Tab-separated table of C-alpha atoms in Angstrom:
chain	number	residue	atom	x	y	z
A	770	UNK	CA	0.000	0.000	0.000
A	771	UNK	CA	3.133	2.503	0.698
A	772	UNK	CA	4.379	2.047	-2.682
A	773	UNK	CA	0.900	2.833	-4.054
A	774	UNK	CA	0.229	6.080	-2.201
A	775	UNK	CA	2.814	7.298	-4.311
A	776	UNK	CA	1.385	6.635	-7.447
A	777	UNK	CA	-0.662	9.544	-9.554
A	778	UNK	CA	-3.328	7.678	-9.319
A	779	UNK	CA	-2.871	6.040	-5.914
A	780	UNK	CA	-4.808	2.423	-4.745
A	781	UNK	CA	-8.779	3.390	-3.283
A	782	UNK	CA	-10.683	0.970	-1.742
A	783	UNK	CA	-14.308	0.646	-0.813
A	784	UNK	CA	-14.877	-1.852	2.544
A	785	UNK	CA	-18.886	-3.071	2.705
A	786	UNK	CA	-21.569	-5.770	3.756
A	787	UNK	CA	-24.074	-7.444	1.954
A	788	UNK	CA	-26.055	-9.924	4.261
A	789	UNK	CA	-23.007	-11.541	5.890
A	790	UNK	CA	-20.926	-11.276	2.988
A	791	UNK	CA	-18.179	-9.010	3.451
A	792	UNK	CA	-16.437	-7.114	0.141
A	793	UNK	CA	-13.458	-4.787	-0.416
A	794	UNK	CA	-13.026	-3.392	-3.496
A	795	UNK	CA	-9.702	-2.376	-4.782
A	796	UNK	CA	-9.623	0.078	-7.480
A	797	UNK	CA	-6.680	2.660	-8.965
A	798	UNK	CA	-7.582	6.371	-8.675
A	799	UNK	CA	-6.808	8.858	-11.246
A	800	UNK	CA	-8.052	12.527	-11.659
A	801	UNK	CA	-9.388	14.234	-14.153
A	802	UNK	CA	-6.733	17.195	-14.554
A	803	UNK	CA	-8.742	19.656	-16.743
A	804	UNK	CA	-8.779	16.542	-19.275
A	805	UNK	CA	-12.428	15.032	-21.031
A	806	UNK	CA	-13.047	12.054	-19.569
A	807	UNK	CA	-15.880	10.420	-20.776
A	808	UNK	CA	-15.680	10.317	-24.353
A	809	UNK	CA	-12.001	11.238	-24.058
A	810	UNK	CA	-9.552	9.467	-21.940
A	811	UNK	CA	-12.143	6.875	-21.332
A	812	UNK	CA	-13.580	6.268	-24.950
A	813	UNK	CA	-16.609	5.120	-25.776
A	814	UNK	CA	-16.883	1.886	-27.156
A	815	UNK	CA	-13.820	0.893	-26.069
A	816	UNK	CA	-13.451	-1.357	-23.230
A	817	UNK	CA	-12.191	0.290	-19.477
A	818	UNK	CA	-10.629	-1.160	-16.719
A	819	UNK	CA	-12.851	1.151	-14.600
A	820	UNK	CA	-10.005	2.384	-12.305
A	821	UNK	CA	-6.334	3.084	-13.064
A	822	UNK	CA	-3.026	0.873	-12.591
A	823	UNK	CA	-4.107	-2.628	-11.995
A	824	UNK	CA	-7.330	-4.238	-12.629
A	825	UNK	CA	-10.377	-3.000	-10.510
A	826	UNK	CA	-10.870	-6.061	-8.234
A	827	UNK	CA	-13.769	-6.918	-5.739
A	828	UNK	CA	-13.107	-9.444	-2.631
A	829	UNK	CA	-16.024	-11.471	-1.603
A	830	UNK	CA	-15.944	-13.495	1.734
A	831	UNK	CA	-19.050	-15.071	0.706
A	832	UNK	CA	-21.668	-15.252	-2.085
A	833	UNK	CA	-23.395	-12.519	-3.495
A	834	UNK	CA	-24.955	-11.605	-6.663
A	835	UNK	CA	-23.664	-8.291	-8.411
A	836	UNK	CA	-25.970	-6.388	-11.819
A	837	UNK	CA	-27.176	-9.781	-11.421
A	838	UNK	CA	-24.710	-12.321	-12.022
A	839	UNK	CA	-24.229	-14.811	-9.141
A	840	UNK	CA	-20.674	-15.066	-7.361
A	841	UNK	CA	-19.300	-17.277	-4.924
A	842	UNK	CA	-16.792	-16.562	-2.564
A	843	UNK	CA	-13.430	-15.380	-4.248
A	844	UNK	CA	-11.799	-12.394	-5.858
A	845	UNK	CA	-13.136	-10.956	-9.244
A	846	UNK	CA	-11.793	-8.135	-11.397
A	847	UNK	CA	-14.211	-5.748	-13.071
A	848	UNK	CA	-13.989	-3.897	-16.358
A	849	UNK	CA	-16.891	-2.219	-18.195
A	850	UNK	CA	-17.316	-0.778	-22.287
A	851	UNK	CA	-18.668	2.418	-21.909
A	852	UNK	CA	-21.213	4.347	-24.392
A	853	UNK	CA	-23.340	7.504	-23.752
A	854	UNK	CA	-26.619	5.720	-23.616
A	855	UNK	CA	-25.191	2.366	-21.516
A	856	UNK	CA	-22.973	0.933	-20.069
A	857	UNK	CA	-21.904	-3.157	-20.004
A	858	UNK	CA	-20.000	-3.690	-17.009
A	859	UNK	CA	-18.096	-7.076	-16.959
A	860	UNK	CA	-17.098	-9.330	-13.934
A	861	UNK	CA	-13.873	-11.560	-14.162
A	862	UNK	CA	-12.095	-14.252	-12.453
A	863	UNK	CA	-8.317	-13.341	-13.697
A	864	UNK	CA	-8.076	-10.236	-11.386
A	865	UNK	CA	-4.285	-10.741	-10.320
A	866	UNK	CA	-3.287	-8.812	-13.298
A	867	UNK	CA	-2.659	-5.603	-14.874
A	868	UNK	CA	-5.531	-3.134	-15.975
A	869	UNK	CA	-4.352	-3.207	-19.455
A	870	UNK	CA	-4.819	-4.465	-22.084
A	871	UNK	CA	-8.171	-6.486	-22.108
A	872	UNK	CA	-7.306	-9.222	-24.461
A	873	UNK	CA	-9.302	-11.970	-25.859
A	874	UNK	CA	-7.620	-14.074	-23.268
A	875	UNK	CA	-9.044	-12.119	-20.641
A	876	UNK	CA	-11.807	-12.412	-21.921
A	877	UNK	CA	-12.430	-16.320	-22.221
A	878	UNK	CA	-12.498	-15.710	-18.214
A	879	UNK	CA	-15.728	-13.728	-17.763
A	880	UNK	CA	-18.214	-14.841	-15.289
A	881	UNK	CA	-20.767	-12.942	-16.717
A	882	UNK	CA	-22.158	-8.941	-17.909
A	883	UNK	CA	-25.056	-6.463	-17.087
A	884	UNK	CA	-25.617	-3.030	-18.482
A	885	UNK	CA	-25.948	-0.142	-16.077
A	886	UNK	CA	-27.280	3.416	-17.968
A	887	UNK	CA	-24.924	6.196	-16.846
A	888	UNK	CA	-26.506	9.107	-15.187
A	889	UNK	CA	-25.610	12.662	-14.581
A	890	UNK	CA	-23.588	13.970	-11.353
A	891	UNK	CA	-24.406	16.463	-9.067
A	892	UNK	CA	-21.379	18.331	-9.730
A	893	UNK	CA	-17.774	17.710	-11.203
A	894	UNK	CA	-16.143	14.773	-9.652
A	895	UNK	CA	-12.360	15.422	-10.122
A	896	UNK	CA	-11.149	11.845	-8.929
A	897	UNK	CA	-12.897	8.721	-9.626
A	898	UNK	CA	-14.857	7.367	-6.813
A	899	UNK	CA	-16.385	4.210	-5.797
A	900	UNK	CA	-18.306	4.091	-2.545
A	901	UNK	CA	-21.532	1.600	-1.754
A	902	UNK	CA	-24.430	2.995	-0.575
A	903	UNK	CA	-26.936	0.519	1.613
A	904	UNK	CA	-30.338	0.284	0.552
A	905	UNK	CA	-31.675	-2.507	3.539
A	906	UNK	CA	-29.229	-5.029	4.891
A	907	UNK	CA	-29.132	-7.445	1.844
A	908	UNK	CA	-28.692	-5.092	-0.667
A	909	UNK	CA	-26.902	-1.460	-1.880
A	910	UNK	CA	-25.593	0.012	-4.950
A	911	UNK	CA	-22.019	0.485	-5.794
A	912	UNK	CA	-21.959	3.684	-7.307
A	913	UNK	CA	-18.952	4.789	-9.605
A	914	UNK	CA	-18.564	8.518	-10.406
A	915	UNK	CA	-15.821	10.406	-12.281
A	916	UNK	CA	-16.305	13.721	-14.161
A	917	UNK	CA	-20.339	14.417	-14.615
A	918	UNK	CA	-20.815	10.407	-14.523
A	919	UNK	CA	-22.657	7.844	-12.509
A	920	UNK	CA	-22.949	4.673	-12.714
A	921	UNK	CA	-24.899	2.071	-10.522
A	922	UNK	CA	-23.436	-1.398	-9.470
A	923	UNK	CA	-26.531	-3.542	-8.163
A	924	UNK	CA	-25.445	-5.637	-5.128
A	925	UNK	CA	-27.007	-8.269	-3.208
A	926	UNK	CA	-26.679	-11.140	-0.945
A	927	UNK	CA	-26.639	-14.834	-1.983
A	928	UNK	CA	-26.351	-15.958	-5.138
């Protein structure tokens, strides 16, 4: 983690429960610096690690079921393919890896997709930012915003 601080777009992560599952989700993050993001330095129709550095990873201590798709117990990375009207946001079992590039081979390890439809911010968000926001005890949103951007991560307990 010391080595990380360091970094221009330094290691985030996002500790939560879902039912008695616990997560942590580990995620690069870099700022916008007067740049376009969306669109821009994160093109459309192109696919996105969703973070900076390494792969965006989520730890799961027990099942749960995320936009969806049902996951045991384990570590996943996630990676999305943004557009303007949606977004598909992928889950992954190879997420010991780096961000970049998200090959075919990669990709023969998805566990599965959903599409999330981006929504405007309150306000500029200069760093990207994950944080999970409860809705009852077995379920919440993971909410990713950068720029003007929001996206919603469904997440719920069991599988």
């Amino acid at each position: 983690m010391e080595e990380t601080a360091e970094r221009p777009s330094p290691l985030q992560t996002v500790d939560f429960s879902v039912g008695e599952t616990s997560a942590l989700l580990c995620y690069g993050a870099p700022s916008a610096n007067a740049r376009e993001i969306m669109g821009g330095l994160v093109p459309y129709g192109e696919l996105w690690r969703s973070g900076a550095n390494e792969a965006t990873a989520i730890h799961l201590d027990g099942p749960a079921t995320i936009g969806g798709v049902s996951l045991a117990a384990g570590s996943y990375s996630l990676y999305s393919l943004p557009n303007e009207g949606g977004w598909e946001i992928f889950l992954n079992s190879n997420y010991e890896r780096w961000g970049i590039p998200i090959s075919d081979e990669v990709r023969t390890t998805d566990v599965g997709s959903f599409m999330a439809t981006p929504e405007a911010t309150d306000g500029m968000v200069e760093t990207l930012t994950y944080t999970y926001e409860a809705t009852d005890a077995n379920s919440g949103e993971l909410l990713l915003e950068w720029e003007n951007t929001r996206i919603r991560i469904p997440v719920a307990a069991g599988m």
